[in-house]
PDB file of C-alpha atoms and ligand atoms in Angstrom:
ATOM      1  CA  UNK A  14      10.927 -17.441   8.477  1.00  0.00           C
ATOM      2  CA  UNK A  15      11.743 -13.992   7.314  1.00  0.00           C
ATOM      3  CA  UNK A  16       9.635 -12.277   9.341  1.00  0.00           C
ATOM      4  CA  UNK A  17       9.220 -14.147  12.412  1.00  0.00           C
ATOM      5  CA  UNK A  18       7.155 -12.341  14.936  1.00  0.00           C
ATOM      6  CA  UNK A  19       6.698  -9.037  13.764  1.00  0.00           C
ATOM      7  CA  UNK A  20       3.705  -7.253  13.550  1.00  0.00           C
ATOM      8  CA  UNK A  21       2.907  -5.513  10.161  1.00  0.00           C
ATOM      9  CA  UNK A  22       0.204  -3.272   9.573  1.00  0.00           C
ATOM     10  CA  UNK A  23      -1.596  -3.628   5.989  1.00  0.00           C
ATOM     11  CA  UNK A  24      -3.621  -0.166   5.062  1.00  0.00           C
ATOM     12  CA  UNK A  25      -6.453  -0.917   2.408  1.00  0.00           C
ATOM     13  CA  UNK A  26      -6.089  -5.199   3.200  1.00  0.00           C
ATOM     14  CA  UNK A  27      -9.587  -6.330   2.395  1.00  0.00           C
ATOM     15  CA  UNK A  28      -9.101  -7.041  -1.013  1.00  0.00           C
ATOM     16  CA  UNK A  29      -6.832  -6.567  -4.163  1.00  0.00           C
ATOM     17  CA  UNK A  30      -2.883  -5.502  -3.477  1.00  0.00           C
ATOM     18  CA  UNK A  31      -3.075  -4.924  -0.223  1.00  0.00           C
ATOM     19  CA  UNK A  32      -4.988  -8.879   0.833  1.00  0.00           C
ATOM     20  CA  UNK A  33      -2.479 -10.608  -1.372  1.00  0.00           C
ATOM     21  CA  UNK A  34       0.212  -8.526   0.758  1.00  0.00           C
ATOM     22  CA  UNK A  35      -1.497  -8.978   4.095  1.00  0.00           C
ATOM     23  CA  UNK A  36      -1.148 -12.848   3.457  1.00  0.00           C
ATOM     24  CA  UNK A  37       1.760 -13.212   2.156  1.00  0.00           C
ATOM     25  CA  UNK A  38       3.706 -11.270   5.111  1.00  0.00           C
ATOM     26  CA  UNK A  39       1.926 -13.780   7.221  1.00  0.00           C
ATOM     27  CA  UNK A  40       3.682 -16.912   5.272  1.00  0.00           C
ATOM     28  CA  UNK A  41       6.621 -15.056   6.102  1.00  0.00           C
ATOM     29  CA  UNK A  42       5.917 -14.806   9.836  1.00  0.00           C
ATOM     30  CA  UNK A  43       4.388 -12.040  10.461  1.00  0.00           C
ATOM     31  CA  UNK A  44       1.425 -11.219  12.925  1.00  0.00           C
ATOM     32  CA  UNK A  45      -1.136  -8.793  10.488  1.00  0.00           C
ATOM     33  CA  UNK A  46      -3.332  -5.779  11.145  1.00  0.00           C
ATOM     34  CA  UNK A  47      -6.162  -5.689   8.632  1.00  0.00           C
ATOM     35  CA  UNK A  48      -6.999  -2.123   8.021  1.00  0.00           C
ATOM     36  CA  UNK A  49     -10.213  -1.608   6.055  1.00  0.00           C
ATOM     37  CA  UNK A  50     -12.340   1.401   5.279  1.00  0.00           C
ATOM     38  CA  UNK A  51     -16.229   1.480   5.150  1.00  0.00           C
ATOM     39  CA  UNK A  52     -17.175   1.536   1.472  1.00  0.00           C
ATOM     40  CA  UNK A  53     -20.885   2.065   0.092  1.00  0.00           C
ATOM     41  CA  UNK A  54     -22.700  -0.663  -1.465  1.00  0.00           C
ATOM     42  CA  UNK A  55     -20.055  -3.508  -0.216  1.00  0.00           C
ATOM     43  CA  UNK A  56     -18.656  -5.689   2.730  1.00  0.00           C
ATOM     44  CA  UNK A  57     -15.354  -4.637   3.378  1.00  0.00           C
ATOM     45  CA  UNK A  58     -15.870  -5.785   6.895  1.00  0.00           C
ATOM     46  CA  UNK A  59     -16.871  -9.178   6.212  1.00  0.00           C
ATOM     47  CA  UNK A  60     -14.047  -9.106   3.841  1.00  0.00           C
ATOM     48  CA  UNK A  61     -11.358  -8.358   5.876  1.00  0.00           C
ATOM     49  CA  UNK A  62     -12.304 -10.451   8.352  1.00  0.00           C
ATOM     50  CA  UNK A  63     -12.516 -13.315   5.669  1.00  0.00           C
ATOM     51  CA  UNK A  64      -8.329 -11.609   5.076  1.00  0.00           C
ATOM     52  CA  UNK A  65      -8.060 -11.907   8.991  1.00  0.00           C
ATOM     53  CA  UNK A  66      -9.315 -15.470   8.875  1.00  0.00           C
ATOM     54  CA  UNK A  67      -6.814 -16.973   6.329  1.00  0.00           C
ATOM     55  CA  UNK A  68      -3.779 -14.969   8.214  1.00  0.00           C
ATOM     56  CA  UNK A  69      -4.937 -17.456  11.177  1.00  0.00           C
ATOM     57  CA  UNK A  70      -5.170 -20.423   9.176  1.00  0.00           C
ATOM     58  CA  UNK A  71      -1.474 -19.553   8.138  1.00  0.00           C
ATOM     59  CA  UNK A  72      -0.859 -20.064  11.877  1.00  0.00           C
ATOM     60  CA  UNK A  73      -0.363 -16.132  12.810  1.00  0.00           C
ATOM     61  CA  UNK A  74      -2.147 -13.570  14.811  1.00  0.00           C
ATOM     62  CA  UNK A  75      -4.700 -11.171  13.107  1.00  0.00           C
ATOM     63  CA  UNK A  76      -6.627  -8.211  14.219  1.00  0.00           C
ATOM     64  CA  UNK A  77      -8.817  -6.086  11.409  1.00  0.00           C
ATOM     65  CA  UNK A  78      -9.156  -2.132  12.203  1.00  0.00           C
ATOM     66  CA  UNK A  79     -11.674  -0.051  10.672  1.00  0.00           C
ATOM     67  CA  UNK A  80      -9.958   3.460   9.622  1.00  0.00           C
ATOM     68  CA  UNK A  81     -10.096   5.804   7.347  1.00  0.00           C
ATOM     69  CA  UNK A  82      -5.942   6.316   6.710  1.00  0.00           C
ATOM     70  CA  UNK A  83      -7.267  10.746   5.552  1.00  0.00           C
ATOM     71  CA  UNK A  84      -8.725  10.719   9.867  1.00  0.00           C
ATOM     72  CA  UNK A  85      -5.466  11.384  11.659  1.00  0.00           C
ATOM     73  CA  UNK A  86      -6.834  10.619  14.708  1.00  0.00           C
ATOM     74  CA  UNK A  87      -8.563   7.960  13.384  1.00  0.00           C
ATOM     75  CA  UNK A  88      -5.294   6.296  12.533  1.00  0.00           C
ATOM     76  CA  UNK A  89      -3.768   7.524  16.161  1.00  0.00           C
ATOM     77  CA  UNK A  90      -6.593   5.037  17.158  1.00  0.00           C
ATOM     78  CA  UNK A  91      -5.558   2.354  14.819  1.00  0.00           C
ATOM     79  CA  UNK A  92      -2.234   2.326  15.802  1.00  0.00           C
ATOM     80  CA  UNK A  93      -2.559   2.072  19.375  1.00  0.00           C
ATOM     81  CA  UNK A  94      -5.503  -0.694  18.975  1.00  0.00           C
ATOM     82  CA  UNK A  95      -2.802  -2.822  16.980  1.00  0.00           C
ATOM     83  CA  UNK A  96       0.001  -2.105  19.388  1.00  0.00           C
ATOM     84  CA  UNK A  97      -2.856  -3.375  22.406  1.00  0.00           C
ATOM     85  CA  UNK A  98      -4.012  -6.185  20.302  1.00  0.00           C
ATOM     86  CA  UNK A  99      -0.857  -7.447  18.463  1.00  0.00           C
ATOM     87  CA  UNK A 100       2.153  -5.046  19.383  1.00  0.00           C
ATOM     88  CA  UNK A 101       4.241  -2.380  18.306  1.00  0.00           C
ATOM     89  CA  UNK A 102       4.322  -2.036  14.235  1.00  0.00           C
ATOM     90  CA  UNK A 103       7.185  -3.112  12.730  1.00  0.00           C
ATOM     91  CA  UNK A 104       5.964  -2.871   9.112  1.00  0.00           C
ATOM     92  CA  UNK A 105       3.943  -0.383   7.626  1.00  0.00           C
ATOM     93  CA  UNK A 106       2.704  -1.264   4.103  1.00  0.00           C
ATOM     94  CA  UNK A 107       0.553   1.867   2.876  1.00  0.00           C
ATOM     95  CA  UNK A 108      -1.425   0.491   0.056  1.00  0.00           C
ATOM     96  CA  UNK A 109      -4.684   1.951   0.613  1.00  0.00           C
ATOM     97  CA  UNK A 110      -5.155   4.208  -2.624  1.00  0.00           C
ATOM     98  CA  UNK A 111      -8.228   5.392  -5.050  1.00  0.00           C
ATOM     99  CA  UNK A 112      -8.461   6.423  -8.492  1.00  0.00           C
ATOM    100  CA  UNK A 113     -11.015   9.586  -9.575  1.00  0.00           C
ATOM    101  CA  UNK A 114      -9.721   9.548 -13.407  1.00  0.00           C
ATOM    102  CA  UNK A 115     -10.508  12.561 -15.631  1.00  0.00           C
ATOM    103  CA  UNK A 116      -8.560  14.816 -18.172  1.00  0.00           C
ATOM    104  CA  UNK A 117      -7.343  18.062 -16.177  1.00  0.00           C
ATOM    105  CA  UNK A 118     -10.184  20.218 -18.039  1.00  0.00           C
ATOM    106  CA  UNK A 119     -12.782  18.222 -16.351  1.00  0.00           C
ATOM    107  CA  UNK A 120     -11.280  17.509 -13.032  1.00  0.00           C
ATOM    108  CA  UNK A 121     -13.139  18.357  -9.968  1.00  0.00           C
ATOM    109  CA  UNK A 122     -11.311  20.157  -7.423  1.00  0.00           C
ATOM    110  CA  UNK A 123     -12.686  17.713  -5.313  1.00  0.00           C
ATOM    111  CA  UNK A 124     -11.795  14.372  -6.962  1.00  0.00           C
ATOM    112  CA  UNK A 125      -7.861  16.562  -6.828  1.00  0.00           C
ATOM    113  CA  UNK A 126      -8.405  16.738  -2.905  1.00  0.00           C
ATOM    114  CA  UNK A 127      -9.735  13.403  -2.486  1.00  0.00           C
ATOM    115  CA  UNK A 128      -6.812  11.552  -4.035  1.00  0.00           C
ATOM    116  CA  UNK A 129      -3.799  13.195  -2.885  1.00  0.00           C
ATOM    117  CA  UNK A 130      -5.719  12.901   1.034  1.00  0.00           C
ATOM    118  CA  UNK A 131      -5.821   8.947   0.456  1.00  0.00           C
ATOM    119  CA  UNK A 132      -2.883   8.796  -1.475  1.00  0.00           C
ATOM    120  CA  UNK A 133      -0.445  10.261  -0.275  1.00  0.00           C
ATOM    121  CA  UNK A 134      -1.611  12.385   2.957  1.00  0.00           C
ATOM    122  CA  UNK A 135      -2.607   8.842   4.440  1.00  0.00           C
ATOM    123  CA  UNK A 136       0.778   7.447   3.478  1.00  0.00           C
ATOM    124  CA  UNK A 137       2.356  10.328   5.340  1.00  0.00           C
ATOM    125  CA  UNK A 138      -0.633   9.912   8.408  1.00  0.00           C
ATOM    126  CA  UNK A 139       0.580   6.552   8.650  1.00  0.00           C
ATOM    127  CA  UNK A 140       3.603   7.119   8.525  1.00  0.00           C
ATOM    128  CA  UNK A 141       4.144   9.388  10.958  1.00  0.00           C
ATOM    129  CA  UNK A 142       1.917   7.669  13.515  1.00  0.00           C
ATOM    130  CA  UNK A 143       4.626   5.127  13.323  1.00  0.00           C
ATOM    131  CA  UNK A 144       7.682   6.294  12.757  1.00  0.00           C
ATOM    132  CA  UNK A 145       8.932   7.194  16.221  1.00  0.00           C
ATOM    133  CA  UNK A 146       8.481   4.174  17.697  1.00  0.00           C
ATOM    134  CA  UNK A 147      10.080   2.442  14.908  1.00  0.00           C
ATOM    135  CA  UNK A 148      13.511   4.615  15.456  1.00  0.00           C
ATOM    136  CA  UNK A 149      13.181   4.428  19.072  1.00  0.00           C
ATOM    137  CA  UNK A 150      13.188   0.421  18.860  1.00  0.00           C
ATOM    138  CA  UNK A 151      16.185   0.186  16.087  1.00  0.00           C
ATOM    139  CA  UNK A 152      14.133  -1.188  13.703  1.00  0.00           C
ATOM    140  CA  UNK A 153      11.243  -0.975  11.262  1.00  0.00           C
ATOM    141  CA  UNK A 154       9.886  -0.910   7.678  1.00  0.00           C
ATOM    142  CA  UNK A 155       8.197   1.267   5.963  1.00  0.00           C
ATOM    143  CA  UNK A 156       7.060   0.340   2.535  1.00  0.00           C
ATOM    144  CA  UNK A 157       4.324   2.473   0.186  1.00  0.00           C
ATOM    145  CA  UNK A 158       2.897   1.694  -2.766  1.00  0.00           C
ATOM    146  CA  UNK A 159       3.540   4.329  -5.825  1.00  0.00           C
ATOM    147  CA  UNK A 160       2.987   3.047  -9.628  1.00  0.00           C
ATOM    148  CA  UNK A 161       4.708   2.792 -12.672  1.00  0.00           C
ATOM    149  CA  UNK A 162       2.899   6.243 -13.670  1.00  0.00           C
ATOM    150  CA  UNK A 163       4.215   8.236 -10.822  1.00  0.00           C
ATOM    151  CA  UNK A 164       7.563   7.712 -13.360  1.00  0.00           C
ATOM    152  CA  UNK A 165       5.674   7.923 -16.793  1.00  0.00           C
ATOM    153  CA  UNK A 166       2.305  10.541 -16.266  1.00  0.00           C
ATOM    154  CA  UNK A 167      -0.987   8.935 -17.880  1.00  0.00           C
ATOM    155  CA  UNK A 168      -3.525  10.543 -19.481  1.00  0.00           C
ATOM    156  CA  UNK A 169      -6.568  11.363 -17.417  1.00  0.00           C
ATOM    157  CA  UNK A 170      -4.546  10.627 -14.105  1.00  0.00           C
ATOM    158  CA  UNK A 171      -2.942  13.951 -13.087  1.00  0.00           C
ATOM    159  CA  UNK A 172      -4.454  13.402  -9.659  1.00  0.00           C
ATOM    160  CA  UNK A 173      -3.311  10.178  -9.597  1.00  0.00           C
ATOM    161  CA  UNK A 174       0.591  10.026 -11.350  1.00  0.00           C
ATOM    162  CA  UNK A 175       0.902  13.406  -8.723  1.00  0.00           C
ATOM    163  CA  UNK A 176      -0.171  11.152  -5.303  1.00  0.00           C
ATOM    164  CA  UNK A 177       2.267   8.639  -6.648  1.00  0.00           C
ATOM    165  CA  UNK A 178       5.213  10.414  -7.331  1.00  0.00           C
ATOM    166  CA  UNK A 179       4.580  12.411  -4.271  1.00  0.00           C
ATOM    167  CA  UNK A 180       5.074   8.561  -2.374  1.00  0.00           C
ATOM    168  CA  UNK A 181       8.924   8.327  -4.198  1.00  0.00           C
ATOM    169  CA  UNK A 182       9.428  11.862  -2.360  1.00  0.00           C
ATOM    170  CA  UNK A 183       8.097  10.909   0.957  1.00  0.00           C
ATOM    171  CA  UNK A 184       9.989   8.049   0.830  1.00  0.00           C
ATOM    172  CA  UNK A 185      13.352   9.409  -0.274  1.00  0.00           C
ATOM    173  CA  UNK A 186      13.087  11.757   2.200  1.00  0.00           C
ATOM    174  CA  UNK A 187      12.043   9.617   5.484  1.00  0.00           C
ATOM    175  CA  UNK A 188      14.537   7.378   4.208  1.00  0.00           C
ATOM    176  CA  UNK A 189      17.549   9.571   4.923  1.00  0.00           C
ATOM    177  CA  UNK A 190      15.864  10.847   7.980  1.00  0.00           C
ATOM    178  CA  UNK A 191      15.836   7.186   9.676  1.00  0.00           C
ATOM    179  CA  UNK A 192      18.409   5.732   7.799  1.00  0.00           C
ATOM    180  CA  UNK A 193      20.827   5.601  10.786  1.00  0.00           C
ATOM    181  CA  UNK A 194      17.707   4.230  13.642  1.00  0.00           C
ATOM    182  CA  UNK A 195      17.218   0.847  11.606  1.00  0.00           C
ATOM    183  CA  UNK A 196      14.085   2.005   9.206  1.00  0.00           C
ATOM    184  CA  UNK A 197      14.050   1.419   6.108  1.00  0.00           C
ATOM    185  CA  UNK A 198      11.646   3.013   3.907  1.00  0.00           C
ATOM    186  CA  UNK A 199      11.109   1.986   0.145  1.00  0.00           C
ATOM    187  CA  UNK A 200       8.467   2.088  -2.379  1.00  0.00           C
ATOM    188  CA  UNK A 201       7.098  -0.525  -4.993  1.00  0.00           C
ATOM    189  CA  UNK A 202       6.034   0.741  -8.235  1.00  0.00           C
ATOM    190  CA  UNK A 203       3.235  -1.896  -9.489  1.00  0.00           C
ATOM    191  CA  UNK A 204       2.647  -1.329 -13.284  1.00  0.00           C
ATOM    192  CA  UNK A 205      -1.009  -2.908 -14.224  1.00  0.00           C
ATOM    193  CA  UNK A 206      -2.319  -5.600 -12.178  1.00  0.00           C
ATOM    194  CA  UNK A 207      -5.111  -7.365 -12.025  1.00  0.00           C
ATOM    195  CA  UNK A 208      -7.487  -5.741  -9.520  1.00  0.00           C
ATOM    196  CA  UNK A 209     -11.242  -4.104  -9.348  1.00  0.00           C
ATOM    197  CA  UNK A 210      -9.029  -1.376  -9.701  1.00  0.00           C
ATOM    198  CA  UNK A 211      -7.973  -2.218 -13.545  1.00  0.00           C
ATOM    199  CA  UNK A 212     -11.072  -4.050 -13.885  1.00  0.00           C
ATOM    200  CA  UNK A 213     -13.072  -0.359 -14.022  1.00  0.00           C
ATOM    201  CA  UNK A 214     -10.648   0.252 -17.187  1.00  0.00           C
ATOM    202  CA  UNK A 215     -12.591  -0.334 -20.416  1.00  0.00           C
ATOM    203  CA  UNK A 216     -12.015  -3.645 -22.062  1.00  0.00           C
ATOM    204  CA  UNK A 217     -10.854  -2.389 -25.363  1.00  0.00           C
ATOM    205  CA  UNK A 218      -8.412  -0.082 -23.000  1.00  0.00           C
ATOM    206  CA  UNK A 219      -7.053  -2.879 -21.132  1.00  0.00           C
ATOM    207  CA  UNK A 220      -6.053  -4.748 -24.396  1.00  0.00           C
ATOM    208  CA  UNK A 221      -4.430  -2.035 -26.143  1.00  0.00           C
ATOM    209  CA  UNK A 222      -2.393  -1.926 -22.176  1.00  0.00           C
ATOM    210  CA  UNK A 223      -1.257  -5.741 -22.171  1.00  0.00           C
ATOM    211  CA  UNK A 224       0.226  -5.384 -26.043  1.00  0.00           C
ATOM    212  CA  UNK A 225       2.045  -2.617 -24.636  1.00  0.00           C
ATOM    213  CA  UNK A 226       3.735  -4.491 -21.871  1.00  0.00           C
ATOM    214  CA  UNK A 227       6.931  -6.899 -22.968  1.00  0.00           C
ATOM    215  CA  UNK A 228       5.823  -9.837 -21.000  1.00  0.00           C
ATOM    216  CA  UNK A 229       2.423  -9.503 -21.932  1.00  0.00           C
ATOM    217  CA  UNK A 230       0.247 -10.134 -19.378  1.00  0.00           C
ATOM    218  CA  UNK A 231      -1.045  -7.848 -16.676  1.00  0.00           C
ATOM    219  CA  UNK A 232       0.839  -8.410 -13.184  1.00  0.00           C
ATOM    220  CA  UNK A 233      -0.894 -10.259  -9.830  1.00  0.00           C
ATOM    221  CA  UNK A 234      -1.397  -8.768  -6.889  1.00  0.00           C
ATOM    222  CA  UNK A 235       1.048 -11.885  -5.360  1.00  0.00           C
ATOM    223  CA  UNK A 236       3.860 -10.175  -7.544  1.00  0.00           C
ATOM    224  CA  UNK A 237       3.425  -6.899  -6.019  1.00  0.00           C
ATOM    225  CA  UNK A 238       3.317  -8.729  -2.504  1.00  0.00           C
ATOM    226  CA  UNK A 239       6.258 -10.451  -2.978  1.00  0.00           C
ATOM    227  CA  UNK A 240       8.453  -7.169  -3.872  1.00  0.00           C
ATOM    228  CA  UNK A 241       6.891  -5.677  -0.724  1.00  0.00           C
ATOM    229  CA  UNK A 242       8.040  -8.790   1.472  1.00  0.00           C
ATOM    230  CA  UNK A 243      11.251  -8.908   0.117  1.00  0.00           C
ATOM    231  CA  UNK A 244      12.201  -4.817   1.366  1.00  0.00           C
ATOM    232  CA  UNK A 245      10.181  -5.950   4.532  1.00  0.00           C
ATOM    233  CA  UNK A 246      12.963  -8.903   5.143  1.00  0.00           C
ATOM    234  CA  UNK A 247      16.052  -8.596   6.517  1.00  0.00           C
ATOM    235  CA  UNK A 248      17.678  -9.696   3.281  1.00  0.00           C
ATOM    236  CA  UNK A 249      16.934  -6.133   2.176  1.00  0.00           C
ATOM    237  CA  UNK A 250      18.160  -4.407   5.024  1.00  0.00           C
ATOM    238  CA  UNK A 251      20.763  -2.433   3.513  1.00  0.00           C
ATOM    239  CA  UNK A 252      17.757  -1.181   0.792  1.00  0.00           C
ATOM    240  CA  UNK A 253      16.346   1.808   1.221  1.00  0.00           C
ATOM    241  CA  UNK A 254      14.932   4.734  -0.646  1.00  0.00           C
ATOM    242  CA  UNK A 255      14.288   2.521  -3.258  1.00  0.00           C
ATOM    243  CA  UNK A 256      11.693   2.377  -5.913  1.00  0.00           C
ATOM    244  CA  UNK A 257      11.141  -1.430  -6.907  1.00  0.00           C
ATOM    245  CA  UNK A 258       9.224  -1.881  -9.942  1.00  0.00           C
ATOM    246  CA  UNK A 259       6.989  -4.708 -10.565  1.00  0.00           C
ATOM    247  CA  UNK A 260       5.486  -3.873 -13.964  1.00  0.00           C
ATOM    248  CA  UNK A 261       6.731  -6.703 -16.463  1.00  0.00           C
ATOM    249  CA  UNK A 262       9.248  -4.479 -18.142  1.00  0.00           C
ATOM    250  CA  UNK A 263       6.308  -1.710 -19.005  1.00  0.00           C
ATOM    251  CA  UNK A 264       8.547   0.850 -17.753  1.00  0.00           C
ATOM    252  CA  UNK A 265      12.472   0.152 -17.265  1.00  0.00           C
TER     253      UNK A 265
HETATM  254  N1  LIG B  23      -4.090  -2.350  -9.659  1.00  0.00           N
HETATM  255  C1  LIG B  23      -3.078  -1.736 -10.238  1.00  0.00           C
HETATM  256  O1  LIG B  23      -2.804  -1.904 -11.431  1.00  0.00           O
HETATM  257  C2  LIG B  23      -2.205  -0.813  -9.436  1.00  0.00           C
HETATM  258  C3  LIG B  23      -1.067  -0.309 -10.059  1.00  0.00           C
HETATM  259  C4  LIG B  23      -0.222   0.540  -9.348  1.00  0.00           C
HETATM  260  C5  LIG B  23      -0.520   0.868  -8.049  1.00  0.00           C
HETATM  261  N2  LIG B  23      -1.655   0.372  -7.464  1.00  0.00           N
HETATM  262  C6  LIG B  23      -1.926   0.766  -6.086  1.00  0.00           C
HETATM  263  O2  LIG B  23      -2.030  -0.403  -5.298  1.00  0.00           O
HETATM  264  C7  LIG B  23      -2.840  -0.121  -4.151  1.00  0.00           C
HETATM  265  C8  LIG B  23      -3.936  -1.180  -4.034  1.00  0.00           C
HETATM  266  O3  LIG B  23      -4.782  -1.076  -5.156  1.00  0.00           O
HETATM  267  P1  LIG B  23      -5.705  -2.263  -5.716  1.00  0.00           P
HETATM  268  O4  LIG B  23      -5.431  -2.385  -7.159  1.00  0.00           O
HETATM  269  O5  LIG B  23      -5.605  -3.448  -4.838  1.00  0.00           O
HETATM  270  O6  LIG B  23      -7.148  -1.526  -5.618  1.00  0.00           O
HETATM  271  P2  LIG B  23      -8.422  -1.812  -4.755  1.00  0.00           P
HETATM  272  O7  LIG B  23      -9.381  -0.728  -5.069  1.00  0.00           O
HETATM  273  O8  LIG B  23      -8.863  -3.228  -4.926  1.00  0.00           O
HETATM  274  O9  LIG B  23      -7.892  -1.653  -3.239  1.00  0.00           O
HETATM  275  C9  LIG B  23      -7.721  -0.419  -2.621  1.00  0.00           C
HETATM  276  C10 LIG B  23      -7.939  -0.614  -1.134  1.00  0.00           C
HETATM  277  O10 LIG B  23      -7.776   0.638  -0.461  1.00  0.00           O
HETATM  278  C11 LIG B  23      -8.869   0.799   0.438  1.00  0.00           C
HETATM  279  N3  LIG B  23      -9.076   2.213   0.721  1.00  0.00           N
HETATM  280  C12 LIG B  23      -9.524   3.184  -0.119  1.00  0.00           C
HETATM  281  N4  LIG B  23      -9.604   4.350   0.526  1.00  0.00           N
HETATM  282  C13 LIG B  23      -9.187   4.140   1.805  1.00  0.00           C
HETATM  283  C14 LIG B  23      -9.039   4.965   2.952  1.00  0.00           C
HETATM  284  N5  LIG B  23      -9.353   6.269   2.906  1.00  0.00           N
HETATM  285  N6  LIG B  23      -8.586   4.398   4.090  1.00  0.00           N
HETATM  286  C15 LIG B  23      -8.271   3.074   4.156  1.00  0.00           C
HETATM  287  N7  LIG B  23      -8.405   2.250   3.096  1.00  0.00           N
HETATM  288  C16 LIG B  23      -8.849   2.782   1.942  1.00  0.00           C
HETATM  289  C17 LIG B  23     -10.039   0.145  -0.271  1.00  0.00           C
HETATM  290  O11 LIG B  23     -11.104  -0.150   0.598  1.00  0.00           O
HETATM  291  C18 LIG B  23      -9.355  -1.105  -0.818  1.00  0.00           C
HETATM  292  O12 LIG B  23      -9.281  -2.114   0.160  1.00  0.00           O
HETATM  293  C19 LIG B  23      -3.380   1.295  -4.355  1.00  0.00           C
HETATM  294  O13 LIG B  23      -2.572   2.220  -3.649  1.00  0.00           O
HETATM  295  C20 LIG B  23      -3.213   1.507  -5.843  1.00  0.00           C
HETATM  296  O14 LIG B  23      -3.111   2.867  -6.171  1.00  0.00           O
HETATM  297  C21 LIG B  23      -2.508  -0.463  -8.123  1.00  0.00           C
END
């Protein structure tokens, strides 16, 4: 397997991107941390223990964590629950991210703070909580999840495109820090894909979206999971820095 015995740690994992991820490092051999966030008006715990559940059935460990990846101690906790109840992280995947859509004239300063702190100041929480031990064992991946319009803009998503472009810089940057301590740190760049997340966009919306994509069709969260596992192997251990799209030739 590629990923025999390590232990990855899946922000945002109890449904969408980030489940498809969480179970597909697991075929690969991986032992999975289930993060999950408390959500009004829905589950999540119940479903990422269902996530949890099917990581076992794929004969690997699983542990779910409740955090919320904007608490920094919060995720201080998370880390050091995983390391007691799994290990030491080997991958990070930070997929946990929200959407708060509006034109810039009717933005809320608020709904501005709320998605660059999930975005991309839990990416760098994360991150960091991570990182050191990572280096100071000579090997680790980190892997984040931008989106095709961190490279393009899109209307209504300053918020948004800024979070995910902020990701590339993060990761360009960590990249060369721990490029020589056995970390690599890459991004994917998912274009649409079938989520609740696409599923708030307005039917009419979403058509006009697939005509504009070459292949078509709107992407699975298994495509997205299967770039990440790839840059998690070693067969992509001389990757990093990278920005892998997975967006069906929307963007190239
Ligand atoms: N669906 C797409 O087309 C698409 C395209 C490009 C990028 N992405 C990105 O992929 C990732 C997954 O999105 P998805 O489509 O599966 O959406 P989703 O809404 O189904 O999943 C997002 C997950 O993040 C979790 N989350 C939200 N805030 C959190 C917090 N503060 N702490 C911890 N977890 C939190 C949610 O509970 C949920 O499990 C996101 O970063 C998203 O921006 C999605």
């Amino acid at each position: 397997m590629a990923l025999e015995r390590r232990i990855a740690l899946v922000t945002g994992a109890s449904r969408g991107i980030g489940e498809a991820i969480a179970l597909r490092l697991a075929q690969d051999g991986c032992d999975v941390a289930v993060n999950y966030i408390e959500e009004p008006q829905r589950d999540n715990a119940a479903e990422a223990d269902a996530v949890a559940d099917r990581v076992r059935s794929l004969g690997r460990e699983a542990a779910c964590v409740v955090a919320d990846v904007t608490d920094r101690e919060a995720v201080a906790d998370m880390v050091r629950y995983v390391a007691a109840r799994l290990g030491d992280v080997d991958v990070l995947v930070n997929n946990a991210g929200i959407t708060r859509d509006r034109t810039m004239r009717k933005l809320a300063p608020e709904d501005w703070d709320q998605v660059i702190a999930v975005n991309l100041t839990g990416a760098f929480n994360c991150a960091q909580a991570v990182v050191e031990g990572m280096t100071d064992r000579g090997w680790g991946r980190i892997i984040s999840v931008s989106s095709v319009v961190a490279l393009t803009g899109n209307f209504g998503q300053t918020n948004y495109a800024a979070s995910k472009a902020g990701i590339i810089g993060l990761t360009k940057s960590l990249a060369r820090e721990v490029a020589r301590k056995g970390v690599t740190v890459n991004a994917v760049a998912p274009g649409f894909i079938d989520t609740e997340m696409t599923r708030a966009i307005p039917e009419d919306v979403a058509a006009q979206i697939v005509q504009s994509i070459p292949m078509a069709a709107m992407g699975t969260p298994e495509d997205v999971a299967n770039a990440v596992a790839f840059l998690a192997s070693d067969r992509a251990g001389y990757i990093t820095g990278h920005v892998l799209s997975v967006n069906g030739g929307v963007y190239m």
